[in-house]
PDB file of C-alpha atoms in Angstrom:
ATOM      1  CA  MET E1035      60.090 -24.980 -28.575  1.00  0.00           C
ATOM      2  CA  LYS E1036      63.103 -25.937 -30.645  1.00  0.00           C
ATOM      3  CA  GLU E1037      63.500 -24.782 -34.191  1.00  0.00           C
ATOM      4  CA  GLU E1038      65.152 -26.506 -37.093  1.00  0.00           C
ATOM      5  CA  LEU E1039      68.838 -25.815 -37.534  1.00  0.00           C
ATOM      6  CA  PRO E1040      69.334 -23.333 -40.375  1.00  0.00           C
ATOM      7  CA  GLY E1041      71.432 -24.714 -43.202  1.00  0.00           C
ATOM      8  CA  ALA E1042      71.200 -28.340 -42.081  1.00  0.00           C
ATOM      9  CA  SER E1043      68.717 -29.441 -44.704  1.00  0.00           C
ATOM     10  CA  SER E1044      70.535 -27.536 -47.457  1.00  0.00           C
ATOM     11  CA  ALA E1045      73.825 -29.193 -46.423  1.00  0.00           C
ATOM     12  CA  LEU E1046      72.101 -32.542 -46.730  1.00  0.00           C
ATOM     13  CA  THR E1047      70.678 -31.616 -50.127  1.00  0.00           C
ATOM     14  CA  MET E1048      74.074 -30.469 -51.422  1.00  0.00           C
ATOM     15  CA  GLY E1049      75.704 -33.651 -50.178  1.00  0.00           C
ATOM     16  CA  ILE E1050      73.134 -35.779 -52.008  1.00  0.00           C
ATOM     17  CA  LEU E1051      73.507 -33.660 -55.159  1.00  0.00           C
ATOM     18  CA  SER E1052      77.302 -33.966 -55.072  1.00  0.00           C
ATOM     19  CA  ILE E1053      77.105 -37.734 -55.162  1.00  0.00           C
ATOM     20  CA  ALA E1054      74.253 -37.909 -57.697  1.00  0.00           C
ATOM     21  CA  LEU E1055      75.793 -35.419 -60.102  1.00  0.00           C
ATOM     22  CA  THR E1056      79.227 -37.003 -59.875  1.00  0.00           C
ATOM     23  CA  LEU E1057      77.910 -40.465 -60.643  1.00  0.00           C
ATOM     24  CA  PHE E1058      75.158 -39.745 -63.159  1.00  0.00           C
ATOM     25  CA  CYS E1059      75.729 -36.415 -64.825  1.00  0.00           C
ATOM     26  CA  CYS E1060      78.643 -34.080 -64.466  1.00  0.00           C
ATOM     27  CA  GLY E1061      81.550 -36.125 -63.230  1.00  0.00           C
ATOM     28  CA  PRO E1062      84.146 -34.055 -61.430  1.00  0.00           C
ATOM     29  CA  PHE E1063      81.914 -30.962 -61.498  1.00  0.00           C
ATOM     30  CA  GLY E1064      79.897 -32.575 -58.703  1.00  0.00           C
ATOM     31  CA  ALA E1065      82.754 -31.492 -56.445  1.00  0.00           C
ATOM     32  CA  ILE E1066      81.342 -27.943 -56.533  1.00  0.00           C
ATOM     33  CA  PHE E1067      78.285 -29.130 -54.663  1.00  0.00           C
ATOM     34  CA  SER E1068      80.548 -30.981 -52.227  1.00  0.00           C
ATOM     35  CA  PHE E1069      82.291 -27.776 -51.288  1.00  0.00           C
ATOM     36  CA  ILE E1070      78.999 -25.920 -50.890  1.00  0.00           C
ATOM     37  CA  GLY E1071      77.525 -28.729 -48.788  1.00  0.00           C
ATOM     38  CA  PHE E1072      80.646 -28.950 -46.622  1.00  0.00           C
ATOM     39  CA  ALA E1073      80.588 -25.178 -45.975  1.00  0.00           C
ATOM     40  CA  LYS E1074      76.878 -25.180 -45.115  1.00  0.00           C
ATOM     41  CA  ALA E1075      77.320 -28.130 -42.773  1.00  0.00           C
ATOM     42  CA  LYS E1076      80.229 -26.444 -41.050  1.00  0.00           C
ATOM     43  CA  ALA E1077      78.213 -23.219 -40.564  1.00  0.00           C
ATOM     44  CA  ALA E1078      75.198 -25.141 -39.265  1.00  0.00           C
ATOM     45  CA  LYS E1079      77.344 -27.155 -36.848  1.00  0.00           C
ATOM     46  CA  LYS E1080      78.956 -23.958 -35.534  1.00  0.00           C
ATOM     47  CA  LEU E1081      75.525 -22.418 -34.995  1.00  0.00           C
ATOM     48  CA  TYR E1082      74.376 -25.557 -33.168  1.00  0.00           C
ATOM     49  CA  GLU E1083      77.419 -25.585 -30.907  1.00  0.00           C
ATOM     50  CA  GLU E1084      76.762 -21.972 -29.878  1.00  0.00           C
ATOM     51  CA  ASN E1085      73.240 -22.803 -28.636  1.00  0.00           C
ATOM     52  CA  PRO E1086      72.469 -26.554 -28.676  1.00  0.00           C
ATOM     53  CA  ASP E1087      69.202 -26.237 -26.703  1.00  0.00           C
ATOM     54  CA  ARG E1088      67.624 -24.048 -29.340  1.00  0.00           C
ATOM     55  CA  TYR E1089      68.012 -26.206 -32.467  1.00  0.00           C
ATOM     56  CA  THR E1090      67.097 -29.675 -33.711  1.00  0.00           C
ATOM     57  CA  SER E1091      68.168 -31.699 -36.729  1.00  0.00           C
ATOM     58  CA  VAL E1092      71.908 -31.496 -36.200  1.00  0.00           C
ATOM     59  CA  ASP E1093      71.961 -34.992 -37.677  1.00  0.00           C
ATOM     60  CA  ASN E1094      71.081 -33.546 -41.082  1.00  0.00           C
ATOM     61  CA  ALA E1095      74.169 -31.330 -40.926  1.00  0.00           C
ATOM     62  CA  ASN E1096      76.377 -34.246 -39.930  1.00  0.00           C
ATOM     63  CA  THR E1097      74.929 -36.430 -42.674  1.00  0.00           C
ATOM     64  CA  GLY E1098      75.319 -33.637 -45.220  1.00  0.00           C
ATOM     65  CA  LYS E1099      78.965 -33.214 -44.230  1.00  0.00           C
ATOM     66  CA  MET E1100      79.636 -36.941 -44.659  1.00  0.00           C
ATOM     67  CA  LEU E1101      77.825 -37.080 -47.995  1.00  0.00           C
ATOM     68  CA  SER E1102      79.771 -34.056 -49.185  1.00  0.00           C
ATOM     69  CA  ILE E1103      83.048 -35.752 -48.294  1.00  0.00           C
ATOM     70  CA  ILE E1104      81.953 -38.908 -50.121  1.00  0.00           C
ATOM     71  CA  GLY E1105      80.900 -36.830 -53.143  1.00  0.00           C
ATOM     72  CA  LEU E1106      84.272 -35.062 -53.166  1.00  0.00           C
ATOM     73  CA  VAL E1107      86.172 -38.367 -52.997  1.00  0.00           C
ATOM     74  CA  LEU E1108      84.043 -39.767 -55.824  1.00  0.00           C
ATOM     75  CA  ALA E1109      84.647 -36.656 -57.915  1.00  0.00           C
ATOM     76  CA  CYS E1110      88.414 -36.924 -57.369  1.00  0.00           C
ATOM     77  CA  LEU E1111      88.379 -40.594 -58.290  1.00  0.00           C
ATOM     78  CA  PHE E1112      86.335 -39.840 -61.382  1.00  0.00           C
ATOM     79  CA  LEU E1113      88.815 -37.131 -62.404  1.00  0.00           C
ATOM     80  CA  LEU E1114      91.732 -39.479 -61.793  1.00  0.00           C
ATOM     81  CA  GLY E1115      90.034 -42.125 -63.921  1.00  0.00           C
ATOM     82  CA  ILE E1116      89.530 -39.670 -66.751  1.00  0.00           C
ATOM     83  CA  LEU E1117      93.166 -38.608 -66.607  1.00  0.00           C
ATOM     84  CA  LEU E1118      94.411 -42.205 -66.558  1.00  0.00           C
ATOM     85  CA  PHE E1119      92.140 -42.994 -69.503  1.00  0.00           C
ATOM     86  CA  LEU E1120      93.175 -39.978 -71.557  1.00  0.00           C
ATOM     87  CA  ALA E1121      96.908 -40.060 -70.822  1.00  0.00           C
ATOM     88  CA  PRO E1122      97.735 -43.007 -73.128  1.00  0.00           C
ATOM     89  CA  ILE E1123      95.534 -41.593 -75.877  1.00  0.00           C
ATOM     90  CA  LEU E1124      97.195 -38.173 -75.694  1.00  0.00           C
ATOM     91  CA  ALA E1125     100.629 -39.806 -75.556  1.00  0.00           C
ATOM     92  CA  PHE E1126      99.828 -41.840 -78.675  1.00  0.00           C
ATOM     93  CA  ILE E1127      98.639 -38.759 -80.527  1.00  0.00           C
ATOM     94  CA  GLY E1128     101.754 -36.869 -79.447  1.00  0.00           C
ATOM     95  CA  MET E1129     104.062 -39.634 -80.574  1.00  0.00           C
ATOM     96  CA  ALA E1130     102.292 -39.949 -83.929  1.00  0.00           C
ATOM     97  CA  GLY E1131     102.823 -36.251 -84.541  1.00  0.00           C
ATOM     98  CA  TYR E1132     106.464 -36.507 -83.456  1.00  0.00           C
ATOM     99  CA  GLU E1133     107.246 -39.457 -85.744  1.00  0.00           C
ATOM    100  CA  SER E1134     105.601 -37.857 -88.753  1.00  0.00           C
ATOM    101  CA  THR E1135     107.891 -34.810 -88.444  1.00  0.00           C
ATOM    102  CA  GLN E1136     111.089 -36.893 -87.977  1.00  0.00           C
ATOM    103  CA  TYR E1137     111.243 -38.355 -91.465  1.00  0.00           C
ATOM    104  CA  GLN E1138     110.606 -35.329 -93.615  1.00  0.00           C
ATOM    105  CA  TYR E1139     113.211 -34.862 -96.339  1.00  0.00           C
TER     106      TYR E1139
END
């Protein structure tokens, strides 16, 4: 009788959490779950390749890996969006401070 692949369901869970947390809650911090999910999927896949006749649900590990990659890409895009949004604001604040110190007599 085959047993379920250890770590496959947790890789899937971490992949789902990485996407959900990136989009709805924590932004770039969802990347943490992406790295965890990717590592768990890699370990599960390695275990499956050592003895493929013993385990089932390798699809969960593959899906978890793909979702983790998607979550990581979304987190990077979210971080890039934040930086592109904040850069003009910070530049404006910096220039305002620079101009106010130029004309002191």
